PDB file of C-alpha atoms in Angstrom:
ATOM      1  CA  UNK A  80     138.546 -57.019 168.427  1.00  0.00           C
ATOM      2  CA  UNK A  81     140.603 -55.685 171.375  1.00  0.00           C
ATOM      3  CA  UNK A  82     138.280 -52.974 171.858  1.00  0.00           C
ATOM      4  CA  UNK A  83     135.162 -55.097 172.291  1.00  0.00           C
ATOM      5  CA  UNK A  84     137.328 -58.215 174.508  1.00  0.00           C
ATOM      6  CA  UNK A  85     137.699 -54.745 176.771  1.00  0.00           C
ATOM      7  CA  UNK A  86     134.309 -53.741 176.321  1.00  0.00           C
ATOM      8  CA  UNK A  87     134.541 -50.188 174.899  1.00  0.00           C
ATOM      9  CA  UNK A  88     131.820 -50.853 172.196  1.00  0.00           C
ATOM     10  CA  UNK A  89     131.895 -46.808 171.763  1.00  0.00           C
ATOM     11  CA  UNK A  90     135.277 -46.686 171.085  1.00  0.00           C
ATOM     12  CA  UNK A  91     135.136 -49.467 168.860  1.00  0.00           C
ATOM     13  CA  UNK A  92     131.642 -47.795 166.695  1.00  0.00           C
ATOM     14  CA  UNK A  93     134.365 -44.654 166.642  1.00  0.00           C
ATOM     15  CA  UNK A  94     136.858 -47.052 164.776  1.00  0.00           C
ATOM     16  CA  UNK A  95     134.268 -48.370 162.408  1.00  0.00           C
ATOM     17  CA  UNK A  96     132.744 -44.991 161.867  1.00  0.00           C
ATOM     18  CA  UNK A  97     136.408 -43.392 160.698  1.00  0.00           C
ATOM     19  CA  UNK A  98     137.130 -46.724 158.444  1.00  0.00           C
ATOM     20  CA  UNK A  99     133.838 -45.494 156.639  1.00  0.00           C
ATOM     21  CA  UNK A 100     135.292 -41.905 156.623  1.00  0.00           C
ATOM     22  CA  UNK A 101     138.427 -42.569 155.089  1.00  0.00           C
ATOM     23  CA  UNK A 102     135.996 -44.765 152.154  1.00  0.00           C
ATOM     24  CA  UNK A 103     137.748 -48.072 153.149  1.00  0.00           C
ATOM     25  CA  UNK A 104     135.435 -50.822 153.151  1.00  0.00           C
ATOM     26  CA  UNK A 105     134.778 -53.371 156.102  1.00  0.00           C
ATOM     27  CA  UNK A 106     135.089 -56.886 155.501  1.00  0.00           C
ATOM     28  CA  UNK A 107     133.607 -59.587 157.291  1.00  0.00           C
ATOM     29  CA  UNK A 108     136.394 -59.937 160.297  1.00  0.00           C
ATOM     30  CA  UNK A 109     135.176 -56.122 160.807  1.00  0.00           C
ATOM     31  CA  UNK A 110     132.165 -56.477 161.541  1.00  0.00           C
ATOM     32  CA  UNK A 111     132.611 -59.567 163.130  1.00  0.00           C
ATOM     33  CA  UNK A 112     134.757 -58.082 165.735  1.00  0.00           C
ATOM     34  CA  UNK A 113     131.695 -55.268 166.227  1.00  0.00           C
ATOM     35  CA  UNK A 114     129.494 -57.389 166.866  1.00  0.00           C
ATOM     36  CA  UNK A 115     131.138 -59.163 169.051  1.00  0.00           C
ATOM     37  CA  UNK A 116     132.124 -55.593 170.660  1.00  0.00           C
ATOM     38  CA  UNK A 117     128.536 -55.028 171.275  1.00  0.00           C
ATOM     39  CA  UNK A 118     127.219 -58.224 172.204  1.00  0.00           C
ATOM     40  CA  UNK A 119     130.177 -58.834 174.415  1.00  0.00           C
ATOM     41  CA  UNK A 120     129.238 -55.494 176.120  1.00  0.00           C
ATOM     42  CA  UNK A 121     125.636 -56.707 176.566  1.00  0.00           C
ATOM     43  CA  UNK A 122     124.403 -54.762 173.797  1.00  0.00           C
ATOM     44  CA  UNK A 123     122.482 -57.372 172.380  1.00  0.00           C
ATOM     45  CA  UNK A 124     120.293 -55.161 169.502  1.00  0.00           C
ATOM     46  CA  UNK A 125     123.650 -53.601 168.350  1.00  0.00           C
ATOM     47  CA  UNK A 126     125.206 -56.511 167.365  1.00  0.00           C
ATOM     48  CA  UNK A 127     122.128 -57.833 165.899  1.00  0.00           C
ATOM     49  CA  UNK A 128     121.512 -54.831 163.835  1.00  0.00           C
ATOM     50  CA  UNK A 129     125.230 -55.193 162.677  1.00  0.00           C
ATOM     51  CA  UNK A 130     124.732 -58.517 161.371  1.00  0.00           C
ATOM     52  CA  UNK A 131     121.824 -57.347 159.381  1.00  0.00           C
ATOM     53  CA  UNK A 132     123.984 -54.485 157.985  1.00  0.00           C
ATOM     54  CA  UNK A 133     126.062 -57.076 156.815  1.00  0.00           C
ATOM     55  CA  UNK A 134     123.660 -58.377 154.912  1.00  0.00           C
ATOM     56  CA  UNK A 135     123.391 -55.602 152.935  1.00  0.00           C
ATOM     57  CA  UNK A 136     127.435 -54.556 152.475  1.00  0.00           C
ATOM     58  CA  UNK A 137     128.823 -56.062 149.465  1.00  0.00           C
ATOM     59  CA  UNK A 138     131.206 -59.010 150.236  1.00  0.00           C
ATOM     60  CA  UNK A 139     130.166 -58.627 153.779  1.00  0.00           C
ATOM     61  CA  UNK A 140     127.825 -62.105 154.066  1.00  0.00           C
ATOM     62  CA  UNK A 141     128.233 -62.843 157.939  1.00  0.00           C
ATOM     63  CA  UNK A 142     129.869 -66.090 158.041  1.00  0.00           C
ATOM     64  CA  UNK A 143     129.645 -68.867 160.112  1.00  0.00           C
ATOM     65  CA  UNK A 144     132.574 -67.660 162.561  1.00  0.00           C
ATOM     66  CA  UNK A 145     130.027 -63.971 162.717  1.00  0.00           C
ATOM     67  CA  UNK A 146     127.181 -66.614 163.879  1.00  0.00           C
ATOM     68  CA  UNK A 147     129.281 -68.138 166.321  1.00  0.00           C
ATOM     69  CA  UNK A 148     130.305 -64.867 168.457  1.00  0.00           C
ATOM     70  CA  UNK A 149     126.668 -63.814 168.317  1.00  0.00           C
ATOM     71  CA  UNK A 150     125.683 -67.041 169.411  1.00  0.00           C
ATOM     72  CA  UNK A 151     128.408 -66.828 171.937  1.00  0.00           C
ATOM     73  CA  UNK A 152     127.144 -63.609 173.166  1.00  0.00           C
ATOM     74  CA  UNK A 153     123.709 -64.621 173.696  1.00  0.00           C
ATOM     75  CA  UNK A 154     124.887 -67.728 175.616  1.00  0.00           C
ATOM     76  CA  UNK A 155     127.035 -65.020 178.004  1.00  0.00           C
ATOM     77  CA  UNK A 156     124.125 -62.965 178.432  1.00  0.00           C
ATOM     78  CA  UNK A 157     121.601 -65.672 178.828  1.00  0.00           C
ATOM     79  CA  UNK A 158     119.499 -64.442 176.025  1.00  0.00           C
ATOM     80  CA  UNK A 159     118.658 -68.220 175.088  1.00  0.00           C
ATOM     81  CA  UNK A 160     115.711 -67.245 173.262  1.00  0.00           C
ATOM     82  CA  UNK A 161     117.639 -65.217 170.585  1.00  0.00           C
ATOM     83  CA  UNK A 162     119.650 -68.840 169.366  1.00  0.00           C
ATOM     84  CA  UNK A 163     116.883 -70.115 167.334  1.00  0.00           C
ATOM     85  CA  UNK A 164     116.131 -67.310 165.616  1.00  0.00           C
ATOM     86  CA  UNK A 165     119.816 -66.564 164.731  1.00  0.00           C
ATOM     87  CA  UNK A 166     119.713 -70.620 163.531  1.00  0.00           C
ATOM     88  CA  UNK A 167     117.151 -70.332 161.376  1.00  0.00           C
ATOM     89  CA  UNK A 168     119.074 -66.818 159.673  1.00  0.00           C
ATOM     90  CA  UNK A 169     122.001 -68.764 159.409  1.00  0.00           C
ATOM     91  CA  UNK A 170     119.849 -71.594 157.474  1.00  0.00           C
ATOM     92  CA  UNK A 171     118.341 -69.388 155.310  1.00  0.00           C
ATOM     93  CA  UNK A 172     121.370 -67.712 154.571  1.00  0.00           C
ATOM     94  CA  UNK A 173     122.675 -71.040 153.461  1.00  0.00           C
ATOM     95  CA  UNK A 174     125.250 -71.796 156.921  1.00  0.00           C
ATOM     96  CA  UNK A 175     125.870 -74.709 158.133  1.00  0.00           C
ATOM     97  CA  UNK A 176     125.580 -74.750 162.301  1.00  0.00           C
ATOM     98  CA  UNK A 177     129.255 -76.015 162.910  1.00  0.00           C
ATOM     99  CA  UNK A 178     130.672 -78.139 165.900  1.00  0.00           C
ATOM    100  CA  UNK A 179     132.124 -74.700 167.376  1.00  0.00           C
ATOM    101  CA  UNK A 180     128.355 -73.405 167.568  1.00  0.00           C
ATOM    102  CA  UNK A 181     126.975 -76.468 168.772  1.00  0.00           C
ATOM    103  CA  UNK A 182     129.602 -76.656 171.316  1.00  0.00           C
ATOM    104  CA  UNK A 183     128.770 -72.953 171.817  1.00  0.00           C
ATOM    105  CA  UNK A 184     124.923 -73.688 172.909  1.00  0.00           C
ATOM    106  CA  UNK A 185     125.800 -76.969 175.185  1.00  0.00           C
ATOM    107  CA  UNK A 186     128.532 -74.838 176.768  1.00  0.00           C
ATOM    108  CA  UNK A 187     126.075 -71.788 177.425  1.00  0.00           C
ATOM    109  CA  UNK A 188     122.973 -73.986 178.765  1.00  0.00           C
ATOM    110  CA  UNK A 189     125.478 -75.760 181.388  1.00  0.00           C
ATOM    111  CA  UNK A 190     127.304 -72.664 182.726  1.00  0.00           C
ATOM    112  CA  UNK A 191     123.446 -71.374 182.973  1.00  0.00           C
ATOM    113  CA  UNK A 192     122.993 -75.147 184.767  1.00  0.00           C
ATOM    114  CA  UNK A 193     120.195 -75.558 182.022  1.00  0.00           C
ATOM    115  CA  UNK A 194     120.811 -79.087 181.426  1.00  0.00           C
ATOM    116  CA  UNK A 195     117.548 -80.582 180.024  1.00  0.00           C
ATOM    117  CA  UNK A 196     118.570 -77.721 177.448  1.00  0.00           C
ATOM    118  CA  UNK A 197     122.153 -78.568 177.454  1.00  0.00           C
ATOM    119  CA  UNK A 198     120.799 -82.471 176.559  1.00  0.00           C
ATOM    120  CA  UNK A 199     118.907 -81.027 174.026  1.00  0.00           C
ATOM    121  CA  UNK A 200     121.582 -78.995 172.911  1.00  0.00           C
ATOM    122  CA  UNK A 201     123.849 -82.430 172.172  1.00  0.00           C
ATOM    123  CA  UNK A 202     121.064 -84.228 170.572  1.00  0.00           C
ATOM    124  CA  UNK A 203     121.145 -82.073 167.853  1.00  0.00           C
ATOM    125  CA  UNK A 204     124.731 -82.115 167.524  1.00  0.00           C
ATOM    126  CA  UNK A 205     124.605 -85.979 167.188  1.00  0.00           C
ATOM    127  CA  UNK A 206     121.664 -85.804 165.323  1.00  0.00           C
ATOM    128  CA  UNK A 207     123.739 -83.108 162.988  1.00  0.00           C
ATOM    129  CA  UNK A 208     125.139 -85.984 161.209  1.00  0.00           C
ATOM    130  CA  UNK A 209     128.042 -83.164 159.546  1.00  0.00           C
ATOM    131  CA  UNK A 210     129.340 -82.272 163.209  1.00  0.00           C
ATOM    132  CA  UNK A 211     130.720 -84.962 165.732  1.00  0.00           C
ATOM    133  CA  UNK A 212     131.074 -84.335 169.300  1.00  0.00           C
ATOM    134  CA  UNK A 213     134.683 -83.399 170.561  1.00  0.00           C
ATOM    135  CA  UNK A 214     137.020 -82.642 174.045  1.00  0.00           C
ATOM    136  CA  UNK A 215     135.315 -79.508 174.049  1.00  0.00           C
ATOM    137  CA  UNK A 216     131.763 -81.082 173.788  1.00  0.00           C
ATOM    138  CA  UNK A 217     132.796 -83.369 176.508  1.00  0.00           C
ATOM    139  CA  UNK A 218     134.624 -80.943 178.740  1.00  0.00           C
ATOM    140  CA  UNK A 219     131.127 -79.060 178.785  1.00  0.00           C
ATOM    141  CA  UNK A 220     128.914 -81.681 179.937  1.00  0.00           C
ATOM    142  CA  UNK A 221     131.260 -83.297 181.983  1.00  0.00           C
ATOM    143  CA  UNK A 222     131.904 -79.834 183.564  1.00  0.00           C
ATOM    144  CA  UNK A 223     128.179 -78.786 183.973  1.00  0.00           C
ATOM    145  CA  UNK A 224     127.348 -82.140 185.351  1.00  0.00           C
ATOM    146  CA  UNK A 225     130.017 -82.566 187.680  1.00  0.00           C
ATOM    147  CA  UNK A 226     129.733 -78.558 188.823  1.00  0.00           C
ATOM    148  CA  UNK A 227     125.997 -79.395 189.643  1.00  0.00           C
ATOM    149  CA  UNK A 228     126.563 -81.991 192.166  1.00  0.00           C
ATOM    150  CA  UNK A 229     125.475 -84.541 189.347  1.00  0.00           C
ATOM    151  CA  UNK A 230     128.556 -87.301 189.519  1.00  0.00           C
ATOM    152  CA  UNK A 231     125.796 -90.426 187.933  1.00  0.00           C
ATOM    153  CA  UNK A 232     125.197 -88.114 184.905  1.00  0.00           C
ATOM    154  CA  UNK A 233     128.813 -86.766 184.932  1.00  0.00           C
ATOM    155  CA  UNK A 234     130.463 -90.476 185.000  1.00  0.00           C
ATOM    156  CA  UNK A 235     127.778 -91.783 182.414  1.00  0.00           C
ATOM    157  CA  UNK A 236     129.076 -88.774 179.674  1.00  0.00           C
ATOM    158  CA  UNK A 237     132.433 -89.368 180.234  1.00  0.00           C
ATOM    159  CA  UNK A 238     131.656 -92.701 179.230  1.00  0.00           C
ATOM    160  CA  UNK A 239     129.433 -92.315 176.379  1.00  0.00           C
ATOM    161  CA  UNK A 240     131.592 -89.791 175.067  1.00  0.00           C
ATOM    162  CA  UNK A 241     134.758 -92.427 175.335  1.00  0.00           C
ATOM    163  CA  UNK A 242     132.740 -94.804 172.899  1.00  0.00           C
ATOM    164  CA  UNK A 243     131.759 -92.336 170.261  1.00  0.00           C
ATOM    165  CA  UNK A 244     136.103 -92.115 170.231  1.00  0.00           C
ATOM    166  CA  UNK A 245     136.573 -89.008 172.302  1.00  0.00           C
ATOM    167  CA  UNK A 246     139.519 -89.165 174.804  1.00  0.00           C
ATOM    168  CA  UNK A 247     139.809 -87.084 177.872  1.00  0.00           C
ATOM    169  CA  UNK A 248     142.428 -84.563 178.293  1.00  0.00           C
ATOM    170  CA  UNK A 249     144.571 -83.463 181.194  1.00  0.00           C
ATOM    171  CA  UNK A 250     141.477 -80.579 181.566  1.00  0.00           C
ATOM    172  CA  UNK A 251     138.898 -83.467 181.672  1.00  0.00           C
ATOM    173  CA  UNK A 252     140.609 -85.374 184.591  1.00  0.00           C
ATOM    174  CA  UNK A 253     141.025 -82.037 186.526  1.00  0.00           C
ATOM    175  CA  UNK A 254     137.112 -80.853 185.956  1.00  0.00           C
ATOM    176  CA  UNK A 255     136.181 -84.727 187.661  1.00  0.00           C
ATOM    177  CA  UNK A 256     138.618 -84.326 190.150  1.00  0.00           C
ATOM    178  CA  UNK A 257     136.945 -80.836 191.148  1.00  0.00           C
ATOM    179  CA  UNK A 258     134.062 -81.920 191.129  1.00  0.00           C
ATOM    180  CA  UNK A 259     134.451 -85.359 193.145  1.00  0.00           C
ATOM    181  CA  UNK A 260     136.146 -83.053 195.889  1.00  0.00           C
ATOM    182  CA  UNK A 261     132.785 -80.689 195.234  1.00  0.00           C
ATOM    183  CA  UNK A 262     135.118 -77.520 194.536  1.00  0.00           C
ATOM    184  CA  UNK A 263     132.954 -76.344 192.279  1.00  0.00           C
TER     185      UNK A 263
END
């Protein structure tokens, strides 16, 4: 995990190939923390092709937290267009998306100042009626609105999000702050 939070995805393919050399088996938190090595290194097809190896390692069936960094990874890189094809692997694999992975996409579209997509994103979190939206949902929209110059939209979330029974943090009151002093 260190190795790819540096981004030394060589030196972290090394690691895995010796654990294979010495016959020890990877589990899942192994090859979770390569693909997050390569995807956090912006090697995309890497960690892709590691989930599908996964796949076919016994007792290796990428979980949701495996999902999550990938998803996380394309939302770094801006590689959008990979999430709904990793969605509908997770669904066939029989994986729930999770509020960490929704939060995951809203979070990604708004630091990309996608919002329509960020919008979407939360829809289908509140349509997901197994996930509810939290201080990290909110802290996302109420960050990408109010870092956008967008203090109607920002003011209206914080709202809405107070009546579905989230309550603001000490992070939430700085993000409105910033952004009603426009230091963002």
């Amino acid at each position: 995990m260190m190795l790819g939070k540096c981004r030394q995805p060589a030196a972290a393919t090394a690691l895995f190939k010796v654990l294979l050399s010495e016959r020890l088996k990877p589990t899942v938190d192994v090859y979770t923390a390569l693909v997050g090595a390569y995807g956090y290194s912006g090697l995309l097809d890497e960690a892709l092709a590691t989930v599908d190896q996964m796949k076919g390692t016994a007792g290796c069936k990428p979980d949701e937290y495996t999902f999550s960094v990938l998803i996380n990874c394309c939302s770094k890189l801006r590689r959008f267009d990979r999430i709904p094809a990793i969605l509908d692997e997770m669904s066939y694999l029989g994986l729930q998306c999770n509020t960490v992975i929704h939060n995951t996409i809203i979070d990604g579209h708004g630091k990309a100042g996608m919002l329509e997509e960020m919008e979407n994103a939360l829809s289908n979190m509140l349509e997901d009626e197994n996930n509810v939206p939290d201080i990290y949902t909110m802290n996302s929209i109420i960050w990408a609105y109010g870092n956008h110059g967008r203090i109607n939209e920002m003011e209206r979330w914080y709202s809405e999000f107070q009546l579905m029974g989230v309550e603001p943090d000490t992070q939430t009151f700085n993000i409105m702050v910033k952004s009603y002093d426009g230091k963002y």
